[in-house]
Amino acid sequence: DRAKLPSRVHARHSATAVFTGPLAAKIAEYRGRYEIWGIVNRTDGLTGYLPTQAGQNTPFDSIDRIQFGVGVKDGLTLAAEAHTRSAKDADQLTSTLQLFESMALAQQPAGSGTKIDIKSNNGTIRLSLAVSAEDLRKALEMRMKAMPQGNPRGLAQNGGFQPKPWNRSSVP
C-alpha cells in the first residue's frame, strides 16, 4: 500500500528501531525538540579535533560523555550536557566555561534576549544558551556593517581563510 510507505520507511530508519532503553528515549526526546543533536558516549576520537599544546592536557580531555541539541526554529537554542571523569574536572571545566560566558555577556547590549546558564553537579556540566531571533538579526546586521565594501564575506583580510577557486576537474 503506497499510502503507508512513508511511515514504514520512517519506522524502519527510526532510532527507536535500532536503539532501546534510555538511549532510545534520549534520542526520541532530542529528535522531537532540536533540529541538530548528538549523543557521544566515547569521546576519545574527538580529542584530536581540539587544539592542544605539546604534552599538555586540555580541560576537555576529562570529558567522557556528551549530549547536545541545537534548535534554530525561533532564534537559537543550545542545550548541552557533558559528563567528566571526576567532579573536580567538572568544576575546572565549568570555571573555564563561565569565563567564556562572562566575555560573551559583556559584549551584549543591556536588555538583550541572550541567556546563558552553566551548572555543574557531581561531575556533570549542563549548559544552556538561548538567543532570540531579534538578537540574531541585530548581530548579523552589525556584522554586515563591519565588513568592508567589495569583500562581503571579509575572508581574505588579516590572514583570514582564503578559499581555493573551485575547479570541476579537481573533483574526483
PDB file of C-alpha atoms in Angstrom:
ATOM      1  CA  ASP A   1       0.000   0.000   0.000  1.00  0.00           C
ATOM      2  CA  ARG A   2       1.656   3.227  -1.223  1.00  0.00           C
ATOM      3  CA  ALA A   3      -0.083   5.425   1.360  1.00  0.00           C
ATOM      4  CA  LYS A   4       1.638   3.584   4.238  1.00  0.00           C
ATOM      5  CA  LEU A   5       5.091   3.546   2.612  1.00  0.00           C
ATOM      6  CA  PRO A   6       6.478   6.798   4.136  1.00  0.00           C
ATOM      7  CA  SER A   7       5.528   5.721   7.670  1.00  0.00           C
ATOM      8  CA  ARG A   8       7.084   2.287   7.130  1.00  0.00           C
ATOM      9  CA  VAL A   9      10.320   3.834   5.882  1.00  0.00           C
ATOM     10  CA  HIS A  10      10.382   6.198   8.861  1.00  0.00           C
ATOM     11  CA  ALA A  11       9.717   3.359  11.302  1.00  0.00           C
ATOM     12  CA  ARG A  12      12.446   1.235   9.768  1.00  0.00           C
ATOM     13  CA  HIS A  13      15.029   4.028   9.998  1.00  0.00           C
ATOM     14  CA  SER A  14      13.861   5.362  13.335  1.00  0.00           C
ATOM     15  CA  ALA A  15      16.379   5.495  16.173  1.00  0.00           C
ATOM     16  CA  THR A  16      13.984   3.573  18.380  1.00  0.00           C
ATOM     17  CA  ALA A  17      14.070   0.707  15.882  1.00  0.00           C
ATOM     18  CA  VAL A  18      17.851   0.420  16.384  1.00  0.00           C
ATOM     19  CA  PHE A  19      18.372   1.545  19.979  1.00  0.00           C
ATOM     20  CA  THR A  20      16.476   0.521  23.087  1.00  0.00           C
ATOM     21  CA  GLY A  21      16.169   1.668  26.668  1.00  0.00           C
ATOM     22  CA  PRO A  22      17.386   5.029  27.980  1.00  0.00           C
ATOM     23  CA  LEU A  23      19.385   5.803  24.822  1.00  0.00           C
ATOM     24  CA  ALA A  24      16.295   5.395  22.618  1.00  0.00           C
ATOM     25  CA  ALA A  25      14.317   7.630  24.977  1.00  0.00           C
ATOM     26  CA  LYS A  26      17.021  10.329  24.879  1.00  0.00           C
ATOM     27  CA  ILE A  27      17.207  10.135  21.064  1.00  0.00           C
ATOM     28  CA  ALA A  28      13.420  10.461  20.789  1.00  0.00           C
ATOM     29  CA  GLU A  29      13.490  13.468  23.146  1.00  0.00           C
ATOM     30  CA  TYR A  30      16.231  15.239  21.181  1.00  0.00           C
ATOM     31  CA  ARG A  31      14.687  14.436  17.775  1.00  0.00           C
ATOM     32  CA  GLY A  32      11.413  15.971  18.893  1.00  0.00           C
ATOM     33  CA  ARG A  33      12.961  19.121  20.321  1.00  0.00           C
ATOM     34  CA  TYR A  34      16.039  20.006  18.226  1.00  0.00           C
ATOM     35  CA  GLU A  35      16.968  20.281  14.561  1.00  0.00           C
ATOM     36  CA  ILE A  36      20.601  19.330  15.253  1.00  0.00           C
ATOM     37  CA  TRP A  37      21.541  16.925  18.007  1.00  0.00           C
ATOM     38  CA  GLY A  38      24.138  14.400  19.030  1.00  0.00           C
ATOM     39  CA  ILE A  39      24.925  11.864  21.714  1.00  0.00           C
ATOM     40  CA  VAL A  40      28.551  10.799  22.140  1.00  0.00           C
ATOM     41  CA  ASN A  41      29.357   8.037  24.607  1.00  0.00           C
ATOM     42  CA  ARG A  42      33.032   7.686  23.664  1.00  0.00           C
ATOM     43  CA  THR A  43      34.923  10.945  23.229  1.00  0.00           C
ATOM     44  CA  ASP A  44      38.415   9.544  22.661  1.00  0.00           C
ATOM     45  CA  GLY A  45      38.102  10.022  18.885  1.00  0.00           C
ATOM     46  CA  LEU A  46      37.014  13.662  19.251  1.00  0.00           C
ATOM     47  CA  THR A  47      40.011  14.973  21.175  1.00  0.00           C
ATOM     48  CA  GLY A  48      42.135  15.004  18.019  1.00  0.00           C
ATOM     49  CA  TYR A  49      39.961  17.823  16.682  1.00  0.00           C
ATOM     50  CA  LEU A  50      40.678  20.122  19.633  1.00  0.00           C
ATOM     51  CA  PRO A  51      43.764  22.340  19.722  1.00  0.00           C
ATOM     52  CA  THR A  52      46.434  21.229  22.178  1.00  0.00           C
ATOM     53  CA  GLN A  53      49.873  22.311  23.235  1.00  0.00           C
ATOM     54  CA  ALA A  54      52.626  19.723  23.068  1.00  0.00           C
ATOM     55  CA  GLY A  55      52.371  17.346  26.009  1.00  0.00           C
ATOM     56  CA  GLN A  56      49.657  19.295  27.832  1.00  0.00           C
ATOM     57  CA  ASN A  57      46.136  18.180  28.567  1.00  0.00           C
ATOM     58  CA  THR A  58      43.186  20.437  27.819  1.00  0.00           C
ATOM     59  CA  PRO A  59      40.172  20.821  30.106  1.00  0.00           C
ATOM     60  CA  PHE A  60      38.162  18.900  27.502  1.00  0.00           C
ATOM     61  CA  ASP A  61      40.303  15.756  27.893  1.00  0.00           C
ATOM     62  CA  SER A  62      38.377  14.858  31.050  1.00  0.00           C
ATOM     63  CA  ILE A  63      35.004  14.601  29.251  1.00  0.00           C
ATOM     64  CA  ASP A  64      33.811  11.042  28.756  1.00  0.00           C
ATOM     65  CA  ARG A  65      30.231  11.629  27.500  1.00  0.00           C
ATOM     66  CA  ILE A  66      28.466  14.469  25.685  1.00  0.00           C
ATOM     67  CA  GLN A  67      24.936  15.070  24.502  1.00  0.00           C
ATOM     68  CA  PHE A  68      23.665  18.227  22.884  1.00  0.00           C
ATOM     69  CA  GLY A  69      20.794  19.716  20.940  1.00  0.00           C
ATOM     70  CA  VAL A  70      20.580  22.852  18.820  1.00  0.00           C
ATOM     71  CA  GLY A  71      17.295  24.478  17.867  1.00  0.00           C
ATOM     72  CA  VAL A  72      17.044  27.103  15.138  1.00  0.00           C
ATOM     73  CA  LYS A  73      13.301  27.492  14.574  1.00  0.00           C
ATOM     74  CA  ASP A  74      12.831  30.632  16.663  1.00  0.00           C
ATOM     75  CA  GLY A  75      16.216  32.166  17.347  1.00  0.00           C
ATOM     76  CA  LEU A  76      18.938  29.859  18.588  1.00  0.00           C
ATOM     77  CA  THR A  77      18.774  27.442  21.492  1.00  0.00           C
ATOM     78  CA  LEU A  78      21.521  25.138  22.668  1.00  0.00           C
ATOM     79  CA  ALA A  79      21.359  22.571  25.411  1.00  0.00           C
ATOM     80  CA  ALA A  80      24.428  20.513  26.219  1.00  0.00           C
ATOM     81  CA  GLU A  81      25.365  18.075  28.915  1.00  0.00           C
ATOM     82  CA  ALA A  82      28.894  16.784  29.438  1.00  0.00           C
ATOM     83  CA  HIS A  83      29.973  14.201  31.970  1.00  0.00           C
ATOM     84  CA  THR A  84      33.539  14.315  33.247  1.00  0.00           C
ATOM     85  CA  ARG A  85      35.672  11.638  34.859  1.00  0.00           C
ATOM     86  CA  SER A  86      35.577  13.464  38.205  1.00  0.00           C
ATOM     87  CA  ALA A  87      33.710  16.246  39.986  1.00  0.00           C
ATOM     88  CA  LYS A  88      36.989  18.215  40.230  1.00  0.00           C
ATOM     89  CA  ASP A  89      37.351  18.073  36.424  1.00  0.00           C
ATOM     90  CA  ALA A  90      33.764  19.274  36.060  1.00  0.00           C
ATOM     91  CA  ASP A  91      34.413  22.215  38.385  1.00  0.00           C
ATOM     92  CA  GLN A  92      37.541  23.220  36.431  1.00  0.00           C
ATOM     93  CA  LEU A  93      35.745  22.988  33.096  1.00  0.00           C
ATOM     94  CA  THR A  94      32.766  24.894  34.488  1.00  0.00           C
ATOM     95  CA  SER A  95      35.108  27.716  35.565  1.00  0.00           C
ATOM     96  CA  THR A  96      36.526  27.868  32.030  1.00  0.00           C
ATOM     97  CA  LEU A  97      33.035  27.960  30.514  1.00  0.00           C
ATOM     98  CA  GLN A  98      31.939  30.655  32.953  1.00  0.00           C
ATOM     99  CA  LEU A  99      34.873  32.793  31.813  1.00  0.00           C
ATOM    100  CA  PHE A 100      33.626  32.472  28.227  1.00  0.00           C
ATOM    101  CA  GLU A 101      30.118  33.247  29.457  1.00  0.00           C
ATOM    102  CA  SER A 102      31.214  36.489  31.133  1.00  0.00           C
ATOM    103  CA  MET A 103      33.119  37.564  27.998  1.00  0.00           C
ATOM    104  CA  ALA A 104      30.097  36.843  25.782  1.00  0.00           C
ATOM    105  CA  LEU A 105      27.644  38.629  28.058  1.00  0.00           C
ATOM    106  CA  ALA A 106      29.961  41.649  28.360  1.00  0.00           C
ATOM    107  CA  GLN A 107      29.574  42.187  24.612  1.00  0.00           C
ATOM    108  CA  GLN A 108      25.772  42.074  24.743  1.00  0.00           C
ATOM    109  CA  PRO A 109      23.802  45.318  24.942  1.00  0.00           C
ATOM    110  CA  ALA A 110      21.719  45.903  28.045  1.00  0.00           C
ATOM    111  CA  GLY A 111      18.336  44.211  27.858  1.00  0.00           C
ATOM    112  CA  SER A 112      19.353  41.683  25.223  1.00  0.00           C
ATOM    113  CA  GLY A 113      17.412  38.457  24.939  1.00  0.00           C
ATOM    114  CA  THR A 114      20.505  36.268  25.237  1.00  0.00           C
ATOM    115  CA  LYS A 115      20.527  33.890  28.172  1.00  0.00           C
ATOM    116  CA  ILE A 116      23.368  31.592  29.192  1.00  0.00           C
ATOM    117  CA  ASP A 117      23.238  29.156  32.086  1.00  0.00           C
ATOM    118  CA  ILE A 118      26.094  26.889  33.185  1.00  0.00           C
ATOM    119  CA  LYS A 119      25.760  24.471  36.083  1.00  0.00           C
ATOM    120  CA  SER A 120      27.918  21.699  37.459  1.00  0.00           C
ATOM    121  CA  ASN A 121      26.688  18.895  39.696  1.00  0.00           C
ATOM    122  CA  ASN A 122      28.532  15.729  40.674  1.00  0.00           C
ATOM    123  CA  GLY A 123      30.701  15.520  37.552  1.00  0.00           C
ATOM    124  CA  THR A 124      28.028  16.621  35.068  1.00  0.00           C
ATOM    125  CA  ILE A 125      28.062  20.024  33.406  1.00  0.00           C
ATOM    126  CA  ARG A 126      24.859  21.443  31.950  1.00  0.00           C
ATOM    127  CA  LEU A 127      24.983  24.373  29.562  1.00  0.00           C
ATOM    128  CA  SER A 128      22.047  26.168  28.036  1.00  0.00           C
ATOM    129  CA  LEU A 129      22.070  29.090  25.645  1.00  0.00           C
ATOM    130  CA  ALA A 130      19.125  30.965  24.183  1.00  0.00           C
ATOM    131  CA  VAL A 131      19.408  33.814  21.684  1.00  0.00           C
ATOM    132  CA  SER A 132      16.225  35.451  20.433  1.00  0.00           C
ATOM    133  CA  ALA A 133      15.575  35.766  16.708  1.00  0.00           C
ATOM    134  CA  GLU A 134      15.704  39.548  17.112  1.00  0.00           C
ATOM    135  CA  ASP A 135      19.148  39.420  18.749  1.00  0.00           C
ATOM    136  CA  LEU A 136      20.411  37.145  15.969  1.00  0.00           C
ATOM    137  CA  ARG A 137      19.113  39.576  13.355  1.00  0.00           C
ATOM    138  CA  LYS A 138      20.776  42.538  15.111  1.00  0.00           C
ATOM    139  CA  ALA A 139      24.092  40.684  15.431  1.00  0.00           C
ATOM    140  CA  LEU A 140      24.021  39.772  11.756  1.00  0.00           C
ATOM    141  CA  GLU A 141      23.277  43.372  10.776  1.00  0.00           C
ATOM    142  CA  MET A 142      26.161  44.628  12.921  1.00  0.00           C
ATOM    143  CA  ARG A 143      28.476  42.036  11.387  1.00  0.00           C
ATOM    144  CA  MET A 144      27.461  43.015   7.863  1.00  0.00           C
ATOM    145  CA  LYS A 145      28.042  46.718   8.606  1.00  0.00           C
ATOM    146  CA  ALA A 146      31.521  45.941   9.975  1.00  0.00           C
ATOM    147  CA  MET A 147      32.589  44.145   6.793  1.00  0.00           C
ATOM    148  CA  PRO A 148      34.485  46.161   4.198  1.00  0.00           C
ATOM    149  CA  GLN A 149      32.780  47.080   0.937  1.00  0.00           C
ATOM    150  CA  GLY A 150      33.773  44.910  -2.011  1.00  0.00           C
ATOM    151  CA  ASN A 151      34.511  41.931   0.238  1.00  0.00           C
ATOM    152  CA  PRO A 152      31.125  40.837   1.572  1.00  0.00           C
ATOM    153  CA  ARG A 153      32.499  37.815   3.382  1.00  0.00           C
ATOM    154  CA  GLY A 154      35.605  39.580   4.693  1.00  0.00           C
ATOM    155  CA  LEU A 155      37.507  36.303   4.393  1.00  0.00           C
ATOM    156  CA  ALA A 156      40.879  37.265   2.953  1.00  0.00           C
ATOM    157  CA  GLN A 157      41.567  40.111   5.365  1.00  0.00           C
ATOM    158  CA  ASN A 158      44.026  39.919   8.224  1.00  0.00           C
ATOM    159  CA  GLY A 159      45.238  36.436   7.397  1.00  0.00           C
ATOM    160  CA  GLY A 160      41.720  35.017   7.238  1.00  0.00           C
ATOM    161  CA  PHE A 161      40.680  31.964   5.311  1.00  0.00           C
ATOM    162  CA  GLN A 162      41.241  32.252   1.567  1.00  0.00           C
ATOM    163  CA  PRO A 163      39.239  29.596  -0.291  1.00  0.00           C
ATOM    164  CA  LYS A 164      40.754  27.981  -3.345  1.00  0.00           C
ATOM    165  CA  PRO A 165      38.897  28.521  -6.622  1.00  0.00           C
ATOM    166  CA  TRP A 166      36.608  25.644  -7.445  1.00  0.00           C
ATOM    167  CA  ASN A 167      37.549  23.615 -10.490  1.00  0.00           C
ATOM    168  CA  ARG A 168      35.383  20.834 -11.881  1.00  0.00           C
ATOM    169  CA  SER A 169      38.458  18.787 -12.816  1.00  0.00           C
ATOM    170  CA  SER A 170      39.612  18.782  -9.177  1.00  0.00           C
ATOM    171  CA  VAL A 171      36.510  16.860  -8.070  1.00  0.00           C
ATOM    172  CA  PRO A 172      37.065  13.067  -8.069  1.00  0.00           C
TER     173      PRO A 172
END
